[in-house]
Amino acid sequence: MGLFKKNPFGHNLLVKKWLIRLLAVITHKRYRGFNTIEIEGSDIIRKLPPQNVLFVSNHQTYFADVVAMFHVFNASLSGREDSIKNLGYIWQPKLNMYYVAAAETMKKSLLTKILAYAGSISVERTWRSEGKDVNRKVKFSDISNIGTALNDGWVITFPQGTTTPWKPLRKGTSHIIKKYKPIVVPVVIDGFRRSFDKKGLRIKKKGILQSMVIKEPLDIDYENESFDSIIEKLEYAIEQHPSFLKVIPKSELMAYEEENKKRKFRV
């Protein structure tokens, strides 16, 4: 790697590599130590092409979710089988991996700016800004930046745009899928809301079982499938379709926030 080589967003890759290494060392015990993460689907990660892959996931904290994915994806690429044991996998991290995040969130502090440099694609939310509801048009530059990132590598997105469960998915995700035709890989996570505070920076509870299930890529007809059809397919895939609420026992819903509750529902 050249000393001054940069990615399409102008970030120095050597600096980015060391930031990812440092953040991985600092955060590793959050998923294998203070808490335990159960992983399924690392073999799927190894089968994916190096570019134009879109990971679509439910969302539980601002940062802990995506940091866990950086750990799991890099560990999987290094041959770990559903495990993040031995941190050596982060020595040569995948540098063309990005995640979509709200621009206002990524500008709030030095830490968030560091996290942004490590891989965020900052976008302006069209429905929420500084804690208030808004209604503004999508910025074409935001869509273009996501396309640039897909062309360069992998992108992680949380289409609900909120850490609140069961919220509808934003249709912008289906527009991105139809426009750029990426391989779409669903990811379902749990336990992070119980482990961390809302931002995912502070450990709230220890001894929590976290889980991450990486599913097979979705079969999508990019040309003929409607935006609504794609959104519905995503909702089922990441287990956030409203129908799930009808089959989850009331007792389990009431216990959703209780500490150390294992996932009991799988698709």
mmCIF file of C-alpha atoms in Angstrom:
data_model
loop_
_atom_site.group_PDB
_atom_site.id
_atom_site.type_symbol
_atom_site.label_atom_id
_atom_site.label_comp_id
_atom_site.label_asym_id
_atom_site.label_seq_id
_atom_site.Cartn_x
_atom_site.Cartn_y
_atom_site.Cartn_z
ATOM 1 C CA MET A 1 0.000 0.000 0.000
ATOM 2 C CA GLY A 2 1.369 3.388 -0.989
ATOM 3 C CA LEU A 3 2.021 5.831 1.800
ATOM 4 C CA PHE A 4 -0.353 8.399 0.305
ATOM 5 C CA LYS A 5 -2.906 6.129 -1.382
ATOM 6 C CA LYS A 6 -6.489 7.305 -0.839
ATOM 7 C CA ASN A 7 -9.981 5.900 -1.290
ATOM 8 C CA PRO A 8 -12.636 7.602 -3.500
ATOM 9 C CA PHE A 9 -13.602 9.901 -0.593
ATOM 10 C CA GLY A 10 -10.082 11.239 -0.144
ATOM 11 C CA HIS A 11 -9.278 9.296 3.034
ATOM 12 C CA ASN A 12 -5.693 8.134 3.393
ATOM 13 C CA LEU A 13 -5.812 4.329 3.475
ATOM 14 C CA LEU A 14 -2.815 3.947 5.777
ATOM 15 C CA VAL A 15 -4.414 6.276 8.317
ATOM 16 C CA LYS A 16 -7.719 4.451 7.945
ATOM 17 C CA LYS A 17 -6.016 1.074 8.472
ATOM 18 C CA TRP A 18 -4.440 2.198 11.740
ATOM 19 C CA LEU A 19 -7.681 3.761 12.953
ATOM 20 C CA ILE A 20 -9.543 0.497 12.326
ATOM 21 C CA ARG A 21 -6.812 -1.472 14.094
ATOM 22 C CA LEU A 22 -6.895 0.864 17.092
ATOM 23 C CA LEU A 23 -10.689 0.886 17.343
ATOM 24 C CA ALA A 24 -10.753 -2.913 17.043
ATOM 25 C CA VAL A 25 -8.290 -3.334 19.918
ATOM 26 C CA ILE A 26 -10.291 -0.949 22.098
ATOM 27 C CA THR A 27 -13.681 -2.539 21.350
ATOM 28 C CA HIS A 28 -12.914 -6.253 21.057
ATOM 29 C CA LYS A 29 -13.800 -7.112 24.666
ATOM 30 C CA ARG A 30 -17.208 -5.537 24.209
ATOM 31 C CA TYR A 31 -18.126 -8.542 22.078
ATOM 32 C CA ARG A 32 -15.778 -11.203 23.434
ATOM 33 C CA GLY A 33 -15.121 -10.554 27.101
ATOM 34 C CA PHE A 34 -17.587 -8.276 28.831
ATOM 35 C CA ASN A 35 -20.252 -9.808 26.598
ATOM 36 C CA THR A 36 -20.419 -12.716 24.157
ATOM 37 C CA ILE A 37 -21.474 -12.548 20.517
ATOM 38 C CA GLU A 38 -23.064 -15.533 18.795
ATOM 39 C CA ILE A 39 -22.430 -15.491 15.028
ATOM 40 C CA GLU A 40 -24.078 -17.334 12.152
ATOM 41 C CA GLY A 41 -23.162 -17.094 8.477
ATOM 42 C CA SER A 42 -19.448 -16.303 8.341
ATOM 43 C CA ASP A 43 -19.186 -18.678 5.366
ATOM 44 C CA ILE A 44 -21.552 -16.385 3.439
ATOM 45 C CA ILE A 45 -19.166 -13.454 3.948
ATOM 46 C CA ARG A 46 -16.312 -15.380 2.349
ATOM 47 C CA LYS A 47 -18.363 -16.107 -0.776
ATOM 48 C CA LEU A 48 -19.097 -12.452 -1.550
ATOM 49 C CA PRO A 49 -17.349 -10.425 -4.261
ATOM 50 C CA PRO A 50 -15.057 -7.580 -3.129
ATOM 51 C CA GLN A 51 -17.351 -4.836 -4.486
ATOM 52 C CA ASN A 52 -21.021 -3.894 -4.875
ATOM 53 C CA VAL A 53 -22.371 -5.636 -1.784
ATOM 54 C CA LEU A 54 -25.044 -3.965 0.357
ATOM 55 C CA PHE A 55 -25.590 -5.278 3.887
ATOM 56 C CA VAL A 56 -29.050 -4.414 5.207
ATOM 57 C CA SER A 57 -29.645 -4.740 8.944
ATOM 58 C CA ASN A 58 -31.975 -3.885 11.789
ATOM 59 C CA HIS A 59 -30.569 -1.257 14.143
ATOM 60 C CA GLN A 60 -30.149 -1.175 17.939
ATOM 61 C CA THR A 61 -27.441 1.391 18.762
ATOM 62 C CA TYR A 62 -25.720 4.188 16.868
ATOM 63 C CA PHE A 63 -22.245 2.656 16.754
ATOM 64 C CA ALA A 64 -21.953 -0.719 18.537
ATOM 65 C CA ASP A 65 -23.855 -2.514 15.756
ATOM 66 C CA VAL A 66 -21.588 -1.412 12.935
ATOM 67 C CA VAL A 67 -18.390 -1.856 14.984
ATOM 68 C CA ALA A 68 -19.449 -5.449 15.646
ATOM 69 C CA MET A 69 -19.953 -5.954 11.916
ATOM 70 C CA PHE A 70 -16.437 -4.675 11.202
ATOM 71 C CA HIS A 71 -15.160 -7.285 13.660
ATOM 72 C CA VAL A 72 -17.287 -10.143 12.332
ATOM 73 C CA PHE A 73 -16.775 -9.406 8.632
ATOM 74 C CA ASN A 74 -12.997 -9.070 8.952
ATOM 75 C CA ALA A 75 -12.764 -12.170 11.135
ATOM 76 C CA SER A 76 -14.829 -14.128 8.603
ATOM 77 C CA LEU A 77 -12.641 -12.974 5.701
ATOM 78 C CA SER A 78 -9.600 -14.145 7.668
ATOM 79 C CA GLY A 79 -11.024 -17.657 7.972
ATOM 80 C CA ARG A 80 -12.656 -17.499 11.406
ATOM 81 C CA GLU A 81 -15.706 -19.749 11.570
ATOM 82 C CA ASP A 82 -18.503 -17.840 13.312
ATOM 83 C CA SER A 83 -15.984 -16.394 15.759
ATOM 84 C CA ILE A 84 -13.981 -13.259 16.500
ATOM 85 C CA LYS A 85 -11.434 -15.147 18.585
ATOM 86 C CA ASN A 86 -7.838 -13.919 18.258
ATOM 87 C CA LEU A 87 -7.719 -10.288 17.161
ATOM 88 C CA GLY A 88 -5.015 -10.923 14.573
ATOM 89 C CA TYR A 89 -7.681 -10.765 11.862
ATOM 90 C CA ILE A 90 -7.729 -6.988 12.142
ATOM 91 C CA TRP A 91 -4.066 -6.567 11.132
ATOM 92 C CA GLN A 92 -5.106 -6.511 7.459
ATOM 93 C CA PRO A 93 -8.677 -5.165 7.603
ATOM 94 C CA LYS A 94 -10.918 -4.750 4.600
ATOM 95 C CA LEU A 95 -10.460 -1.044 3.865
ATOM 96 C CA ASN A 96 -13.220 -0.691 1.268
ATOM 97 C CA MET A 97 -15.996 -1.261 3.801
ATOM 98 C CA TYR A 98 -18.391 1.593 4.567
ATOM 99 C CA TYR A 99 -21.534 2.274 6.571
ATOM 100 C CA VAL A 100 -24.339 4.791 6.108
ATOM 101 C CA ALA A 101 -24.792 7.239 9.005
ATOM 102 C CA ALA A 102 -26.580 10.504 9.708
ATOM 103 C CA ALA A 103 -24.328 13.478 8.940
ATOM 104 C CA GLU A 104 -25.333 15.374 12.091
ATOM 105 C CA THR A 105 -24.365 12.383 14.262
ATOM 106 C CA MET A 106 -20.916 12.025 12.705
ATOM 107 C CA LYS A 107 -19.995 15.680 13.332
ATOM 108 C CA LYS A 108 -20.772 15.876 17.046
ATOM 109 C CA SER A 109 -17.407 15.055 18.591
ATOM 110 C CA LEU A 110 -13.810 14.079 17.916
ATOM 111 C CA LEU A 111 -14.717 10.422 18.501
ATOM 112 C CA THR A 112 -17.524 10.461 15.954
ATOM 113 C CA LYS A 113 -15.236 12.170 13.452
ATOM 114 C CA ILE A 114 -12.711 9.370 13.951
ATOM 115 C CA LEU A 115 -15.459 6.792 13.465
ATOM 116 C CA ALA A 116 -16.508 8.648 10.316
ATOM 117 C CA TYR A 117 -12.982 8.521 8.904
ATOM 118 C CA ALA A 118 -12.941 4.776 9.537
ATOM 119 C CA GLY A 119 -15.725 4.306 7.005
ATOM 120 C CA SER A 120 -18.941 6.316 7.243
ATOM 121 C CA ILE A 121 -20.933 7.654 4.319
ATOM 122 C CA SER A 122 -22.621 10.635 5.919
ATOM 123 C CA VAL A 123 -26.110 11.442 4.652
ATOM 124 C CA GLU A 124 -28.646 14.079 5.648
ATOM 125 C CA ARG A 125 -31.800 12.513 7.034
ATOM 126 C CA THR A 126 -34.925 13.652 5.239
ATOM 127 C CA TRP A 127 -37.307 13.055 8.146
ATOM 128 C CA ARG A 128 -35.377 14.025 11.278
ATOM 129 C CA SER A 129 -32.829 16.683 12.202
ATOM 130 C CA GLU A 130 -31.487 17.750 15.610
ATOM 131 C CA GLY A 131 -34.286 15.919 17.409
ATOM 132 C CA LYS A 132 -37.076 17.488 15.361
ATOM 133 C CA ASP A 133 -39.261 16.121 12.577
ATOM 134 C CA VAL A 134 -38.471 17.613 9.172
ATOM 135 C CA ASN A 135 -39.571 17.018 5.604
ATOM 136 C CA ARG A 136 -36.879 17.656 3.033
ATOM 137 C CA LYS A 137 -35.811 16.197 -0.263
ATOM 138 C CA VAL A 138 -33.138 13.555 -0.603
ATOM 139 C CA LYS A 139 -29.766 15.000 -1.592
ATOM 140 C CA PHE A 140 -28.627 13.469 -4.862
ATOM 141 C CA SER A 141 -25.030 13.753 -3.669
ATOM 142 C CA ASP A 142 -25.853 11.415 -0.767
ATOM 143 C CA ILE A 143 -27.214 8.778 -3.160
ATOM 144 C CA SER A 144 -24.214 9.277 -5.417
ATOM 145 C CA ASN A 145 -21.809 8.796 -2.497
ATOM 146 C CA ILE A 146 -23.442 5.490 -1.616
ATOM 147 C CA GLY A 147 -23.059 4.444 -5.245
ATOM 148 C CA THR A 148 -19.393 5.429 -5.144
ATOM 149 C CA ALA A 149 -18.890 3.325 -2.016
ATOM 150 C CA LEU A 150 -20.647 0.321 -3.574
ATOM 151 C CA ASN A 151 -18.465 0.640 -6.649
ATOM 152 C CA ASP A 152 -15.419 0.599 -4.363
ATOM 153 C CA GLY A 153 -16.492 -2.123 -1.929
ATOM 154 C CA TRP A 154 -19.100 -3.072 0.688
ATOM 155 C CA VAL A 155 -21.727 -0.833 2.303
ATOM 156 C CA ILE A 156 -23.668 -1.421 5.535
ATOM 157 C CA THR A 157 -27.006 0.331 5.905
ATOM 158 C CA PHE A 158 -29.774 0.419 8.510
ATOM 159 C CA PRO A 159 -32.878 1.220 6.436
ATOM 160 C CA GLN A 160 -35.173 1.905 9.393
ATOM 161 C CA GLY A 161 -33.087 4.988 10.127
ATOM 162 C CA THR A 162 -33.764 4.581 13.834
ATOM 163 C CA THR A 163 -32.824 2.272 16.692
ATOM 164 C CA THR A 164 -36.516 1.818 17.580
ATOM 165 C CA PRO A 165 -37.679 -1.697 16.549
ATOM 166 C CA TRP A 166 -40.530 -2.445 14.143
ATOM 167 C CA LYS A 167 -40.400 0.938 12.434
ATOM 168 C CA PRO A 168 -41.063 1.013 8.651
ATOM 169 C CA LEU A 169 -38.086 0.879 6.317
ATOM 170 C CA ARG A 170 -37.169 4.013 4.380
ATOM 171 C CA LYS A 171 -37.914 3.631 0.686
ATOM 172 C CA GLY A 172 -34.629 5.258 -0.262
ATOM 173 C CA THR A 173 -32.972 1.873 0.271
ATOM 174 C CA SER A 174 -35.061 0.287 -2.485
ATOM 175 C CA HIS A 175 -34.134 3.148 -4.839
ATOM 176 C CA ILE A 176 -30.451 2.507 -4.147
ATOM 177 C CA ILE A 177 -30.926 -1.219 -4.798
ATOM 178 C CA LYS A 178 -32.685 -0.679 -8.111
ATOM 179 C CA LYS A 179 -30.218 1.974 -9.233
ATOM 180 C CA TYR A 180 -26.918 0.271 -8.362
ATOM 181 C CA LYS A 181 -28.030 -3.402 -8.390
ATOM 182 C CA PRO A 182 -25.847 -4.577 -5.508
ATOM 183 C CA ILE A 183 -25.824 -8.024 -3.955
ATOM 184 C CA VAL A 184 -28.108 -7.523 -0.943
ATOM 185 C CA VAL A 185 -27.174 -9.423 2.217
ATOM 186 C CA PRO A 186 -29.577 -9.277 5.199
ATOM 187 C CA VAL A 187 -28.145 -9.154 8.725
ATOM 188 C CA VAL A 188 -30.180 -9.626 11.907
ATOM 189 C CA ILE A 189 -28.709 -8.508 15.222
ATOM 190 C CA ASP A 190 -29.883 -8.701 18.817
ATOM 191 C CA GLY A 191 -28.571 -8.053 22.308
ATOM 192 C CA PHE A 192 -26.852 -4.765 21.522
ATOM 193 C CA ARG A 193 -29.658 -2.652 22.949
ATOM 194 C CA ARG A 194 -29.315 -4.501 26.244
ATOM 195 C CA SER A 195 -25.508 -4.384 26.217
ATOM 196 C CA PHE A 196 -24.942 -0.710 25.429
ATOM 197 C CA ASP A 197 -26.458 2.722 25.791
ATOM 198 C CA LYS A 198 -28.330 4.167 22.810
ATOM 199 C CA LYS A 199 -25.162 5.564 21.226
ATOM 200 C CA GLY A 200 -23.400 2.235 21.620
ATOM 201 C CA LEU A 201 -20.405 3.863 23.299
ATOM 202 C CA ARG A 202 -20.994 3.005 26.960
ATOM 203 C CA ILE A 203 -21.381 -0.545 28.273
ATOM 204 C CA LYS A 204 -24.733 -0.680 30.055
ATOM 205 C CA LYS A 205 -24.791 -4.349 31.097
ATOM 206 C CA LYS A 206 -22.178 -7.092 31.138
ATOM 207 C CA GLY A 207 -22.705 -10.793 30.512
ATOM 208 C CA ILE A 208 -25.212 -10.206 27.703
ATOM 209 C CA LEU A 209 -25.552 -12.672 24.848
ATOM 210 C CA GLN A 210 -25.397 -10.735 21.588
ATOM 211 C CA SER A 211 -26.169 -12.311 18.235
ATOM 212 C CA MET A 212 -25.521 -11.624 14.571
ATOM 213 C CA VAL A 213 -27.084 -13.707 11.821
ATOM 214 C CA ILE A 214 -25.793 -13.160 8.275
ATOM 215 C CA LYS A 215 -28.267 -14.519 5.742
ATOM 216 C CA GLU A 216 -27.959 -15.614 2.148
ATOM 217 C CA PRO A 217 -28.188 -12.787 -0.444
ATOM 218 C CA LEU A 218 -31.712 -11.882 -1.505
ATOM 219 C CA ASP A 219 -33.109 -12.806 -4.899
ATOM 220 C CA ILE A 220 -34.142 -9.449 -6.389
ATOM 221 C CA ASP A 221 -35.430 -8.641 -9.870
ATOM 222 C CA TYR A 222 -33.763 -5.245 -10.226
ATOM 223 C CA GLU A 223 -35.567 -4.330 -13.436
ATOM 224 C CA ASN A 224 -39.125 -5.451 -12.752
ATOM 225 C CA GLU A 225 -39.613 -5.609 -8.999
ATOM 226 C CA SER A 226 -41.383 -2.600 -7.483
ATOM 227 C CA PHE A 227 -39.906 -0.392 -4.771
ATOM 228 C CA ASP A 228 -42.611 -1.520 -2.340
ATOM 229 C CA SER A 229 -41.963 -5.171 -3.105
ATOM 230 C CA ILE A 230 -38.260 -4.760 -2.368
ATOM 231 C CA ILE A 231 -38.993 -2.968 0.901
ATOM 232 C CA GLU A 232 -41.354 -5.734 1.997
ATOM 233 C CA LYS A 233 -38.735 -8.350 1.115
ATOM 234 C CA LEU A 234 -36.175 -6.464 3.221
ATOM 235 C CA GLU A 235 -38.577 -6.180 6.167
ATOM 236 C CA TYR A 236 -39.051 -9.934 6.250
ATOM 237 C CA ALA A 237 -35.338 -10.602 5.764
ATOM 238 C CA ILE A 238 -34.216 -8.451 8.708
ATOM 239 C CA GLU A 239 -37.185 -9.615 10.794
ATOM 240 C CA GLN A 240 -38.821 -6.213 11.082
ATOM 241 C CA HIS A 241 -42.026 -6.808 9.127
ATOM 242 C CA PRO A 242 -45.150 -5.919 11.173
ATOM 243 C CA SER A 243 -46.421 -9.496 10.864
ATOM 244 C CA PHE A 244 -43.648 -10.631 13.205
ATOM 245 C CA LEU A 245 -45.435 -8.856 16.032
ATOM 246 C CA LYS A 246 -48.435 -11.144 15.552
ATOM 247 C CA VAL A 247 -46.457 -14.327 16.088
ATOM 248 C CA ILE A 248 -44.167 -13.230 18.904
ATOM 249 C CA PRO A 249 -45.712 -14.143 22.276
ATOM 250 C CA LYS A 250 -46.804 -11.249 24.449
ATOM 251 C CA SER A 251 -44.553 -12.469 27.255
ATOM 252 C CA GLU A 252 -41.539 -12.275 24.947
ATOM 253 C CA LEU A 253 -42.421 -8.783 23.775
ATOM 254 C CA MET A 254 -42.684 -7.617 27.389
ATOM 255 C CA ALA A 255 -39.300 -9.139 28.115
ATOM 256 C CA TYR A 256 -37.660 -7.562 25.062
ATOM 257 C CA GLU A 257 -35.651 -5.092 27.129
ATOM 258 C CA GLU A 258 -34.681 -7.539 29.892
ATOM 259 C CA GLU A 259 -30.992 -8.198 30.230
ATOM 260 C CA ASN A 260 -29.340 -11.358 28.916
ATOM 261 C CA LYS A 261 -32.351 -12.635 26.972
ATOM 262 C CA LYS A 262 -31.330 -14.914 24.121
ATOM 263 C CA ARG A 263 -32.848 -14.569 20.696
ATOM 264 C CA LYS A 264 -35.706 -17.041 20.266
ATOM 265 C CA PHE A 265 -36.960 -16.158 16.828
ATOM 266 C CA ARG A 266 -35.236 -17.045 13.585
ATOM 267 C CA VAL A 267 -36.392 -16.872 9.992
#
